[in-house]
mmCIF file of C-alpha atoms in Angstrom:
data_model
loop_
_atom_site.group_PDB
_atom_site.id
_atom_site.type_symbol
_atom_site.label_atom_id
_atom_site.label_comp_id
_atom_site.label_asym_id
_atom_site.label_seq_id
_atom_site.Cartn_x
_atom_site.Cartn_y
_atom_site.Cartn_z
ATOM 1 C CA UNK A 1 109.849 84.043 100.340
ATOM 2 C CA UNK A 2 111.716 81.464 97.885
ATOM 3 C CA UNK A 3 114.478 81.887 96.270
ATOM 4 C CA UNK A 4 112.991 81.347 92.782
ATOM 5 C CA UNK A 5 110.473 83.922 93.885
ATOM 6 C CA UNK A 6 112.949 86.616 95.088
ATOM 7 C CA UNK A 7 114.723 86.168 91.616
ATOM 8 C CA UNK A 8 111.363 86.398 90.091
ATOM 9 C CA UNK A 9 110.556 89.772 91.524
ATOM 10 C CA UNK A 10 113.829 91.318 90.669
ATOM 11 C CA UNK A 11 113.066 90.437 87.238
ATOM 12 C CA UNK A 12 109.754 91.817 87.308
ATOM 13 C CA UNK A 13 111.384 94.863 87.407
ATOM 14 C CA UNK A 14 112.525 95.240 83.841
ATOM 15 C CA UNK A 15 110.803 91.539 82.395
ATOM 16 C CA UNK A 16 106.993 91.809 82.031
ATOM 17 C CA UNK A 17 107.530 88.137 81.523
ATOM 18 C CA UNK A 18 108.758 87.352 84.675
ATOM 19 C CA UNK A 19 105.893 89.717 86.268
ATOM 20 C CA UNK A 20 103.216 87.551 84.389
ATOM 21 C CA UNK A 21 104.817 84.791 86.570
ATOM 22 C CA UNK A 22 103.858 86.247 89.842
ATOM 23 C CA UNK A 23 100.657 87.260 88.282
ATOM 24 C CA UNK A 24 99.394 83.836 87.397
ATOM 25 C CA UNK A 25 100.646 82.650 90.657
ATOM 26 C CA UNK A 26 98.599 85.236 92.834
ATOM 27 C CA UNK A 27 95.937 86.503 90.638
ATOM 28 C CA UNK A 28 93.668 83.503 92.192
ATOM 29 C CA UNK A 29 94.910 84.432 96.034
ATOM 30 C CA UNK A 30 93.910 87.799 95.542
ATOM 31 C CA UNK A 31 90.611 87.534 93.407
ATOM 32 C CA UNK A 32 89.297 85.195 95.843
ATOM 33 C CA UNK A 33 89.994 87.217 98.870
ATOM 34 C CA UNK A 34 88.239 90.586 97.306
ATOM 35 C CA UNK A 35 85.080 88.596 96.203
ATOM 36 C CA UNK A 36 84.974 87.091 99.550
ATOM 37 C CA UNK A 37 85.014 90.174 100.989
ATOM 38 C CA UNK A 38 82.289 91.745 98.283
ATOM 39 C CA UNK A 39 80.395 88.919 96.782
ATOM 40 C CA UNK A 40 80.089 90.556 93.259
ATOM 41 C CA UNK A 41 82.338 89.264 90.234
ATOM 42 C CA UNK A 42 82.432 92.594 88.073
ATOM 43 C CA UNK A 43 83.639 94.483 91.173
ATOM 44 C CA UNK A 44 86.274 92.146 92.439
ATOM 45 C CA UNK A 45 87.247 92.046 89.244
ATOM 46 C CA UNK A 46 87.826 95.607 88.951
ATOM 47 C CA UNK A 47 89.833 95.902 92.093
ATOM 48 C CA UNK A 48 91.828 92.858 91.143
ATOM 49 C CA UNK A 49 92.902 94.121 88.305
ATOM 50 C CA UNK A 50 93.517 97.876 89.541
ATOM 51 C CA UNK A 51 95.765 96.188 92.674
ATOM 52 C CA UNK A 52 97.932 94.154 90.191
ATOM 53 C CA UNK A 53 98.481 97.746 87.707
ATOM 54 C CA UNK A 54 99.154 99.023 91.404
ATOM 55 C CA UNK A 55 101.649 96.558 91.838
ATOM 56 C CA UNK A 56 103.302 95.877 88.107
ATOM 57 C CA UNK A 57 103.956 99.919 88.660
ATOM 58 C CA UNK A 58 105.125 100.022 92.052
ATOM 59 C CA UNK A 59 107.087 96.796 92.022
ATOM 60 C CA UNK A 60 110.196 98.696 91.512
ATOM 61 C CA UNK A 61 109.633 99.973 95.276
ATOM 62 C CA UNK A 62 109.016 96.462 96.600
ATOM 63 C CA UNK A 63 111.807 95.329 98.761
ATOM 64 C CA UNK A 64 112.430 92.982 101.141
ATOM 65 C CA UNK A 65 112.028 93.973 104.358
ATOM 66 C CA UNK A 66 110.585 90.963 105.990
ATOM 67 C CA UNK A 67 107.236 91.404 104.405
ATOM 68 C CA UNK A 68 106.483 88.539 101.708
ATOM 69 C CA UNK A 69 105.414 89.708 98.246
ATOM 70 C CA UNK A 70 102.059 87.853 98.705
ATOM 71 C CA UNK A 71 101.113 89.767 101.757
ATOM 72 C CA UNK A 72 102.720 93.368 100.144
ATOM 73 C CA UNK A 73 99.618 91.918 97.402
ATOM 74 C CA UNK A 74 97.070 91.391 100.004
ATOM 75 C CA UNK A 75 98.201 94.529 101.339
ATOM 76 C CA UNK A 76 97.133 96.656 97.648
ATOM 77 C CA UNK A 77 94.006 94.409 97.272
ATOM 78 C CA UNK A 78 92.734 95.962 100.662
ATOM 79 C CA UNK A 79 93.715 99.046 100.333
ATOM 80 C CA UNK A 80 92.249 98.967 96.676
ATOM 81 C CA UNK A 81 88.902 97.574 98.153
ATOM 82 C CA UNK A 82 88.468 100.942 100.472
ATOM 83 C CA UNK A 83 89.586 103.185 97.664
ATOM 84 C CA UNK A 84 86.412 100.959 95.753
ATOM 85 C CA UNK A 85 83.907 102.744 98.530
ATOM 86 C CA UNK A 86 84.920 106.006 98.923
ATOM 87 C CA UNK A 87 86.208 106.832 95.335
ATOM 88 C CA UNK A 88 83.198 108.336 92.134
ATOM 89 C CA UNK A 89 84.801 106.601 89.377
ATOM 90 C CA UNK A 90 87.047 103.654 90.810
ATOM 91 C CA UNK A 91 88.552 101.703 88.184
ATOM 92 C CA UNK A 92 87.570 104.355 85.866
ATOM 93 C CA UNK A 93 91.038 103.980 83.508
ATOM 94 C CA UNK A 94 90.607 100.121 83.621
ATOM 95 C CA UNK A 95 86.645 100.148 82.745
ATOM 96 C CA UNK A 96 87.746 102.010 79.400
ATOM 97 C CA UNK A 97 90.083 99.358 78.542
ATOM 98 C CA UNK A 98 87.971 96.716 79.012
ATOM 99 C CA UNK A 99 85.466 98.414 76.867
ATOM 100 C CA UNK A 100 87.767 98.894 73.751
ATOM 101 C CA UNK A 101 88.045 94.372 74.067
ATOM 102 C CA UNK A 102 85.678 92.476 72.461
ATOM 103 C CA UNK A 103 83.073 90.921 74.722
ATOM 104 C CA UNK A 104 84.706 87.640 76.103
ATOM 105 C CA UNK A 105 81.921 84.649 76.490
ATOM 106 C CA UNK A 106 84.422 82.803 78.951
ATOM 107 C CA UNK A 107 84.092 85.656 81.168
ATOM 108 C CA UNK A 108 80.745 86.257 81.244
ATOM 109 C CA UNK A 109 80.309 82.292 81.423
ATOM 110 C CA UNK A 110 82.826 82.398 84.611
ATOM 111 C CA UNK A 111 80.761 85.227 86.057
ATOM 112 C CA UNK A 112 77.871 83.109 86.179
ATOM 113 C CA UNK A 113 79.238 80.214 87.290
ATOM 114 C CA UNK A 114 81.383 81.969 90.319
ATOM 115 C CA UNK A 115 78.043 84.055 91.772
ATOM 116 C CA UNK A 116 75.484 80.999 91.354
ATOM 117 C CA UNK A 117 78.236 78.447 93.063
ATOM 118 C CA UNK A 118 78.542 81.972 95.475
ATOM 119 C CA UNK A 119 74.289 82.133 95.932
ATOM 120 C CA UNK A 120 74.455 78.266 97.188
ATOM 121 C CA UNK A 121 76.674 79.245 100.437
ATOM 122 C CA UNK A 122 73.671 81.294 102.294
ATOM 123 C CA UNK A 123 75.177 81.314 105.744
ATOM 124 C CA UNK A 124 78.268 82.808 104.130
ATOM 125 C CA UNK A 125 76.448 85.612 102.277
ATOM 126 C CA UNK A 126 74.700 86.367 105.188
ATOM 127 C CA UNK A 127 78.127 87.006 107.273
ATOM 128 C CA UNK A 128 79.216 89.001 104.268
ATOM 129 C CA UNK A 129 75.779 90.979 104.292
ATOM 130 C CA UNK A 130 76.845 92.427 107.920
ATOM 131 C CA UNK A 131 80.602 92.206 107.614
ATOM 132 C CA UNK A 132 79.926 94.773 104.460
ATOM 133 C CA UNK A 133 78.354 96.832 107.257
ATOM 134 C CA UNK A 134 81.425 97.211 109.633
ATOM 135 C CA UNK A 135 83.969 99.780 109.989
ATOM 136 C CA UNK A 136 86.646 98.984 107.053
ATOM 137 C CA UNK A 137 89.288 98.226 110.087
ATOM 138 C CA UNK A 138 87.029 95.585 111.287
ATOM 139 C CA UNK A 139 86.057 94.319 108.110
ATOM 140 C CA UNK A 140 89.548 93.800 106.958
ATOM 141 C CA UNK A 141 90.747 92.097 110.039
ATOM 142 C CA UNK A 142 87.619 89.702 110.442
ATOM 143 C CA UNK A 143 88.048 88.713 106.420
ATOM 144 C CA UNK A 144 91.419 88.032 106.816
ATOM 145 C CA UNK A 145 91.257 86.215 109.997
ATOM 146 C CA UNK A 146 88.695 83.612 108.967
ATOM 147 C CA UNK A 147 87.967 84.054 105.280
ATOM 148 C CA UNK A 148 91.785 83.881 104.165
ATOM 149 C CA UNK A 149 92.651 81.957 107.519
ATOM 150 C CA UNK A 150 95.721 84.342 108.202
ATOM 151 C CA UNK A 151 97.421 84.324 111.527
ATOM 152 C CA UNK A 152 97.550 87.144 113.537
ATOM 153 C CA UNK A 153 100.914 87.942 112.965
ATOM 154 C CA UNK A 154 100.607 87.621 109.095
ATOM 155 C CA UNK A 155 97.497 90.023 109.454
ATOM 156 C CA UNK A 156 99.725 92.206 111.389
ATOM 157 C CA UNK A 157 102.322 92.158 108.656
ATOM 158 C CA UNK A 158 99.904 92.950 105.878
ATOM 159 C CA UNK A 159 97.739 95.644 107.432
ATOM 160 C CA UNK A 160 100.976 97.011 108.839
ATOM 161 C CA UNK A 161 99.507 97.343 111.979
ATOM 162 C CA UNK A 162 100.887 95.720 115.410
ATOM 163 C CA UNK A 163 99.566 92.176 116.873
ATOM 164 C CA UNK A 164 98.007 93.378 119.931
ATOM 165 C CA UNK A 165 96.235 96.286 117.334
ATOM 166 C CA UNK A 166 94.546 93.371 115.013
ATOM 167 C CA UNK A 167 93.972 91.290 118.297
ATOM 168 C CA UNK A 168 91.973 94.128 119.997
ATOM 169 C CA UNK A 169 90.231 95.334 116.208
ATOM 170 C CA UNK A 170 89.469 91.514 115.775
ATOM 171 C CA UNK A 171 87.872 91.177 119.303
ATOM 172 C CA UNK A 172 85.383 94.526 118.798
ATOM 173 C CA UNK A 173 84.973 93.473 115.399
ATOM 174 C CA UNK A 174 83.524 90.049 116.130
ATOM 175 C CA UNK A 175 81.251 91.817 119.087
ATOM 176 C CA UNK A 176 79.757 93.882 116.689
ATOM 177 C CA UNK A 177 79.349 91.279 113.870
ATOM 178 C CA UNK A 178 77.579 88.986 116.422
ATOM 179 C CA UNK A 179 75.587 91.613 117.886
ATOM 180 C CA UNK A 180 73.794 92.043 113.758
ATOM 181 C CA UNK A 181 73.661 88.592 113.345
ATOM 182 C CA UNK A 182 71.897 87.278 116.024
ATOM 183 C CA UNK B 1 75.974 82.697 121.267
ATOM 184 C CA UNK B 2 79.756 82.581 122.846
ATOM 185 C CA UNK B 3 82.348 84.680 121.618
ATOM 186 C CA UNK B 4 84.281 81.027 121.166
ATOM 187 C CA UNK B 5 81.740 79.510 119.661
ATOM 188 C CA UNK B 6 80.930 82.469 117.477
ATOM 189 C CA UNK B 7 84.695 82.337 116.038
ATOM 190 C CA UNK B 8 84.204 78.625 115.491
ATOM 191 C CA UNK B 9 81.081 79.029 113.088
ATOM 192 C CA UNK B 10 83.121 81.948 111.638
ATOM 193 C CA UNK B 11 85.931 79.471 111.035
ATOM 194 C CA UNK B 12 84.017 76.446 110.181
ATOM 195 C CA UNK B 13 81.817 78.313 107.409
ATOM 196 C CA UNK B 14 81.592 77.487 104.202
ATOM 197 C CA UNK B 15 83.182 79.502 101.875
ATOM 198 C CA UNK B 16 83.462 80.516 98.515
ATOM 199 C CA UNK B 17 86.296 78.879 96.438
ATOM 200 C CA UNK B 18 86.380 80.422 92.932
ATOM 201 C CA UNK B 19 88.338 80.346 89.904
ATOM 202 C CA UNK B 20 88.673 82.981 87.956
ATOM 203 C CA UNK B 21 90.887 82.076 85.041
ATOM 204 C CA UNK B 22 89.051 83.143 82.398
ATOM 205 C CA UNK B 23 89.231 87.199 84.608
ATOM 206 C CA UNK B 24 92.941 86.396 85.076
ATOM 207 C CA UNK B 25 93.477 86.069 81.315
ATOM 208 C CA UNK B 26 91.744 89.089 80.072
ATOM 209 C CA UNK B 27 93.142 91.058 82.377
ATOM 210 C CA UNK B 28 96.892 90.291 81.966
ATOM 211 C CA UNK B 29 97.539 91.644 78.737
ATOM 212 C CA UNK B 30 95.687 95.180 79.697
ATOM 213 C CA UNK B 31 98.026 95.313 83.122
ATOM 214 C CA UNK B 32 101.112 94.456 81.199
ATOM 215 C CA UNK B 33 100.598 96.943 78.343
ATOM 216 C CA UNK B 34 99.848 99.724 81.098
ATOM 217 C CA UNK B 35 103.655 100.417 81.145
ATOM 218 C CA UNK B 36 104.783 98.980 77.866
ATOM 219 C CA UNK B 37 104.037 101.255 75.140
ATOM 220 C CA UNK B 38 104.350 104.590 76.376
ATOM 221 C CA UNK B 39 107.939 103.680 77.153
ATOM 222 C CA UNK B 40 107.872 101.986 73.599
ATOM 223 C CA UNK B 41 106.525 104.881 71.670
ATOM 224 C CA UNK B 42 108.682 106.790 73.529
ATOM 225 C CA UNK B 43 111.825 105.395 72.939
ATOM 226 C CA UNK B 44 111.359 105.752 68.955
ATOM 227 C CA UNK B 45 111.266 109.390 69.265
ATOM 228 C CA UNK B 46 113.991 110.525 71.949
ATOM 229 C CA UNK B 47 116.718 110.680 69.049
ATOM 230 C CA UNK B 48 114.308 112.761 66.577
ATOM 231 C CA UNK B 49 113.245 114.918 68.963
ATOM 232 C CA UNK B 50 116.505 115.816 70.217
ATOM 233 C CA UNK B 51 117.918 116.175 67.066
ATOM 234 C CA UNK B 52 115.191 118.972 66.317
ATOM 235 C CA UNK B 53 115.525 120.581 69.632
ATOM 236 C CA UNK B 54 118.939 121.189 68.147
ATOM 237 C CA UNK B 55 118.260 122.466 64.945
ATOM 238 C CA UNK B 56 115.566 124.928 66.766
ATOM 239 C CA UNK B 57 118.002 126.177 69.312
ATOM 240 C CA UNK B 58 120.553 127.015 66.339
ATOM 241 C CA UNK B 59 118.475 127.791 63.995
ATOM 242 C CA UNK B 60 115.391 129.665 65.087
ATOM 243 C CA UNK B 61 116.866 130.627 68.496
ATOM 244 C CA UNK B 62 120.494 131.886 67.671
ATOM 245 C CA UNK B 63 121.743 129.976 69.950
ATOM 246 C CA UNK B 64 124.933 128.321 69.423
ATOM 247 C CA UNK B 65 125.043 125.769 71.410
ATOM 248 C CA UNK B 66 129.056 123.500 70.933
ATOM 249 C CA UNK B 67 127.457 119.943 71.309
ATOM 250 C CA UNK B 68 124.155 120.869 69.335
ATOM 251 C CA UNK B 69 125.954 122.279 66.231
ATOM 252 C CA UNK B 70 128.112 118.833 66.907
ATOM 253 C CA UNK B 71 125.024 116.367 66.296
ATOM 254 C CA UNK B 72 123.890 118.458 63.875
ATOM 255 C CA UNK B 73 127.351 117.858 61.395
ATOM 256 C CA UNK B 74 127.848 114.352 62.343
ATOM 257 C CA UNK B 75 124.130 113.705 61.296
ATOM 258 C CA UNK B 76 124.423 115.919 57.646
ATOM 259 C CA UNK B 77 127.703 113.817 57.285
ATOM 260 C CA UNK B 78 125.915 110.147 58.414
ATOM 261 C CA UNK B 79 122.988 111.497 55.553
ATOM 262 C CA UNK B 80 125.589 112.323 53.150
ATOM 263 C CA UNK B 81 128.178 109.198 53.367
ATOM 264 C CA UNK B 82 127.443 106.641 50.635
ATOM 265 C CA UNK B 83 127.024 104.074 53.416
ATOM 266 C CA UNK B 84 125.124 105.015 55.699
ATOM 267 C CA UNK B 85 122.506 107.285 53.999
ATOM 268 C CA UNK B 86 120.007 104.939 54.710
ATOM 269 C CA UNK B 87 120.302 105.845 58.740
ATOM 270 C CA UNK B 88 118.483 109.041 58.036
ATOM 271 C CA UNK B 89 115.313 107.471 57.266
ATOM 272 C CA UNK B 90 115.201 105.239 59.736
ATOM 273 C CA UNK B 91 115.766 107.331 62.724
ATOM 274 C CA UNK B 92 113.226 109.963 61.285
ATOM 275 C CA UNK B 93 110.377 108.260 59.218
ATOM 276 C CA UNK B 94 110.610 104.400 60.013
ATOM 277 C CA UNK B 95 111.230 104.928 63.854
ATOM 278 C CA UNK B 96 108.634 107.140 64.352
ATOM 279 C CA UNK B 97 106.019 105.380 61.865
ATOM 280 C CA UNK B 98 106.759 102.449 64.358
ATOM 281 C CA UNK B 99 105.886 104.815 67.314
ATOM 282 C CA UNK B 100 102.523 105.814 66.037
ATOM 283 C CA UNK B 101 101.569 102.445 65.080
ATOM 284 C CA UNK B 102 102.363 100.695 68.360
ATOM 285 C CA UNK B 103 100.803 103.722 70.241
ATOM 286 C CA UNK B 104 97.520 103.390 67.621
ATOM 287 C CA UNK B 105 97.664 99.929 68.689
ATOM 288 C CA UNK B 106 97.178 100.699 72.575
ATOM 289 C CA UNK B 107 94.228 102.473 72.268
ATOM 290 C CA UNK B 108 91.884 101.113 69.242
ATOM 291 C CA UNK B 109 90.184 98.373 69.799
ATOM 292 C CA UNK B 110 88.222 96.599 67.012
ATOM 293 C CA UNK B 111 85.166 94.367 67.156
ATOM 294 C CA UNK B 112 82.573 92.668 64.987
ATOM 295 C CA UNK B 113 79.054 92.767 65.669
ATOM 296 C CA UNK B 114 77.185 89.988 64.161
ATOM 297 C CA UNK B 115 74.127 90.932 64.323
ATOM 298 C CA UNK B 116 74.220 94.436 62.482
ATOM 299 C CA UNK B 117 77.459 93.569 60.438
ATOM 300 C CA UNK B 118 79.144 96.212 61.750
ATOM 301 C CA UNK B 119 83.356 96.901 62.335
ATOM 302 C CA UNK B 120 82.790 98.385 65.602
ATOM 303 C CA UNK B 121 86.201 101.067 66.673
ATOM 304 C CA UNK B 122 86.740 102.211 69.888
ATOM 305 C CA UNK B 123 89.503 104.541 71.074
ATOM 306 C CA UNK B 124 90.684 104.722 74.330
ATOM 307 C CA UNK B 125 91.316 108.042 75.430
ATOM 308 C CA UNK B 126 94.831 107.642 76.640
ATOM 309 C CA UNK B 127 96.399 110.976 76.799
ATOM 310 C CA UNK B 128 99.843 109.887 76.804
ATOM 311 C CA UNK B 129 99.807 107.634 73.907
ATOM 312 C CA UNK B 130 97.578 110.092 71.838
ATOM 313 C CA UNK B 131 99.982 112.399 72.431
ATOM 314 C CA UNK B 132 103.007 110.457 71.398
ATOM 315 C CA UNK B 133 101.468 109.048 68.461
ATOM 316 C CA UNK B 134 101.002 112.936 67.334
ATOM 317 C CA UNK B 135 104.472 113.525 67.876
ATOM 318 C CA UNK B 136 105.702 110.891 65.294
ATOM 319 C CA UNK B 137 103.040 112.195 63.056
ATOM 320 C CA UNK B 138 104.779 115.379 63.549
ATOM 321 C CA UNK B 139 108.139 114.239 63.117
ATOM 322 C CA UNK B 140 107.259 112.341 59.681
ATOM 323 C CA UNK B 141 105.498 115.633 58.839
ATOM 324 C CA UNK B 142 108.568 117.750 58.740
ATOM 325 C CA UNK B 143 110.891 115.623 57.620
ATOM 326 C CA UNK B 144 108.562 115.089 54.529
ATOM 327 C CA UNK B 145 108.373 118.568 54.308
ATOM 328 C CA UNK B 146 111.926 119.221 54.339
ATOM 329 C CA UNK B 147 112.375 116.632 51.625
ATOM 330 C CA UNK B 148 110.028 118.118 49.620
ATOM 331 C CA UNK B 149 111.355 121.422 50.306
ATOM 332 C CA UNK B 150 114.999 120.930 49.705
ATOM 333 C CA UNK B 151 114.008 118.825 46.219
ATOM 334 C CA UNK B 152 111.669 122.024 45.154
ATOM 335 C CA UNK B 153 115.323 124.443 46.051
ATOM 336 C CA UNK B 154 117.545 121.770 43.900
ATOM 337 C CA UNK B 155 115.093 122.016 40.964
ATOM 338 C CA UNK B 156 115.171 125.731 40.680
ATOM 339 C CA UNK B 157 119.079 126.356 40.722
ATOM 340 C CA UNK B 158 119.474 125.635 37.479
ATOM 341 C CA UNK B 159 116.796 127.480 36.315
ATOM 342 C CA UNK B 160 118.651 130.503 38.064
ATOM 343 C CA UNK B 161 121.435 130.282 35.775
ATOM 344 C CA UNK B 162 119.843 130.388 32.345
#
């Protein structure tokens, strides 16, 4: 982690200004690794948003203990993607303030543009299809491994789990995701 | 198909790249205000509020409390001292006028539908800042009520004496 970006966080604190700082400079990271992992725009927005109200509330607890802020990110966005299946009502709070803004026309023309450029990659979609279908362990792993192109030890650092752990829940993974696709 | 060369497709796939800057705008403001005006709203009222816990605890309560009754001099002599009689209605109307309006703020949201000419309003059921926006409503309540009290009690004395 940089300098400028350890100063940023510790500013983030108490300066929503500095915070919007760290947004703009993740917000892409982490969209594009939840709608690679569920392939719909509304949704990934959702769970964008809810990781970064996760983390603007939270970033008081955020120190550093050899885990970089982007990966302590990562690390909300997948959590926030499981909490997106098994929760009635996920993203409830954040719904109802996007229904109190007018409707935005850039969005809606982003929306469309992101899931027809999305439609185009087939062989993709079809990994997705069946990735969806895994255990959330394996799904995690295999999207972070070659979707976000993370080594194992940065996988190990943001699932929190130990290198030989992702090695072994990246090897069954793969078995099963091969076995469904061909 | 080999476990190898599986990984290699996996790696070599094309993926999706997108930008989402238009998502990234709308959603800043919302995250940032999440925290924001609570504390705001908040904030406006802590001094009020104490200031009336005060007054009930001596008042209503019996209780006499040594740094209660102590805030509650200094602020009759702030309200009474040609210079700074204007402090009164700042902490107690002004402050908490503020509060309401930048609570009000967080949860209606206005919109214009073209079509049927129509101000749409939406409220956003935000229980904290609902409920902080009553408080300053409260808080301008009785301090209007005390003025108007206190001005109805001057306007009779005299009428005592005749």
């Amino acid at each position: 982690m940089s300098v400028d970006e350890q100063e940023l966080i510790k500013q983030a604190r108490t300066d929503p200004e500095a915070f919007a700082a760290l947004y703009q400079r993740y917000y892409g990271l982490i969209f594009s690794y939840v709608f690679r992992r569920l392939g719909d725009y509304e949704r990934s927005r959702d769970v964008t948003a809810e990781a970064f109200i996760k983390a603007y509330l939270g970033i008081g607890r955020f120190t550093w203990r050899g885990i970089p802020f982007g990966a302590w990110l990562y690390r909300i966005a997948s959590n926030e993607i499981s909490l997106s299946f098994r929760q009635k009502g996920y993203a409830r709070k954040w719904r109802e303030e996007l229904s109190g803004l007018p409707i935005d026309a850039k969005v809606e023309s982003e929306r469309s543009l992101i899931e027809n450029e999305a439609a185009l990659q087939t062989e993709f979609i079809k990994v997705q299809k069946e990735l969806l279908a895994l255990d959330m362990k394996y799904q995690e792993v295999i999207a972070l491994r070659f979707f976000e192109e993370k080594s194992i030890s940065e996988i190990a650092i943001i699932t929190g789990k130990k290198q030989g752990t992702v090695k072994s829940l990246l090897s069954r993974g793969l078995e099963k995701l091969r076995s469904k696709l061909f | 198909m080999e476990q190898e060369n599986f990984e290699r497709s996996l790696r070599e796939l094309k993926k999706p790249n997108p930008v989402p800057a238009a998502a990234a705008n709308q959603a800043l403001l919302t995250i940032l205000s999440s925290r924001t005006a609570a504390r705001w709203g908040l904030g406006l009222i802590i001094f009020p509020l104490f200031f009336f816990s005060c007054v009930a605890i001596k008042y209503f309560f019996g209780w006499h409390w040594g740094f209660g009754g102590t805030i509650i001099e200094w602020m009759a002599s702030v309200d009474k001292s040609s210079g700074t009689g204007w402090v009164t209605p700042v902490v107690f109307v002004i402050l908490p006028a503020l509060g309401v309006f930048a609570n009000l703020a967080t949860i209606m949201g206005f919109s214009y539908d073209r079509l049927r000419n129509e101000l749409l309003v939406s409220i956003r059921l935000r229980w904290l800042n609902i409920l902080l926006a009553i408080i300053c409503l409260l808080i301008i309540g009785m301090v209007i009520l005390y003025g108007i009290l206190e001005n109805a009690h001057r306007t009779q004395i005299p009428a005592i004496g005749v």
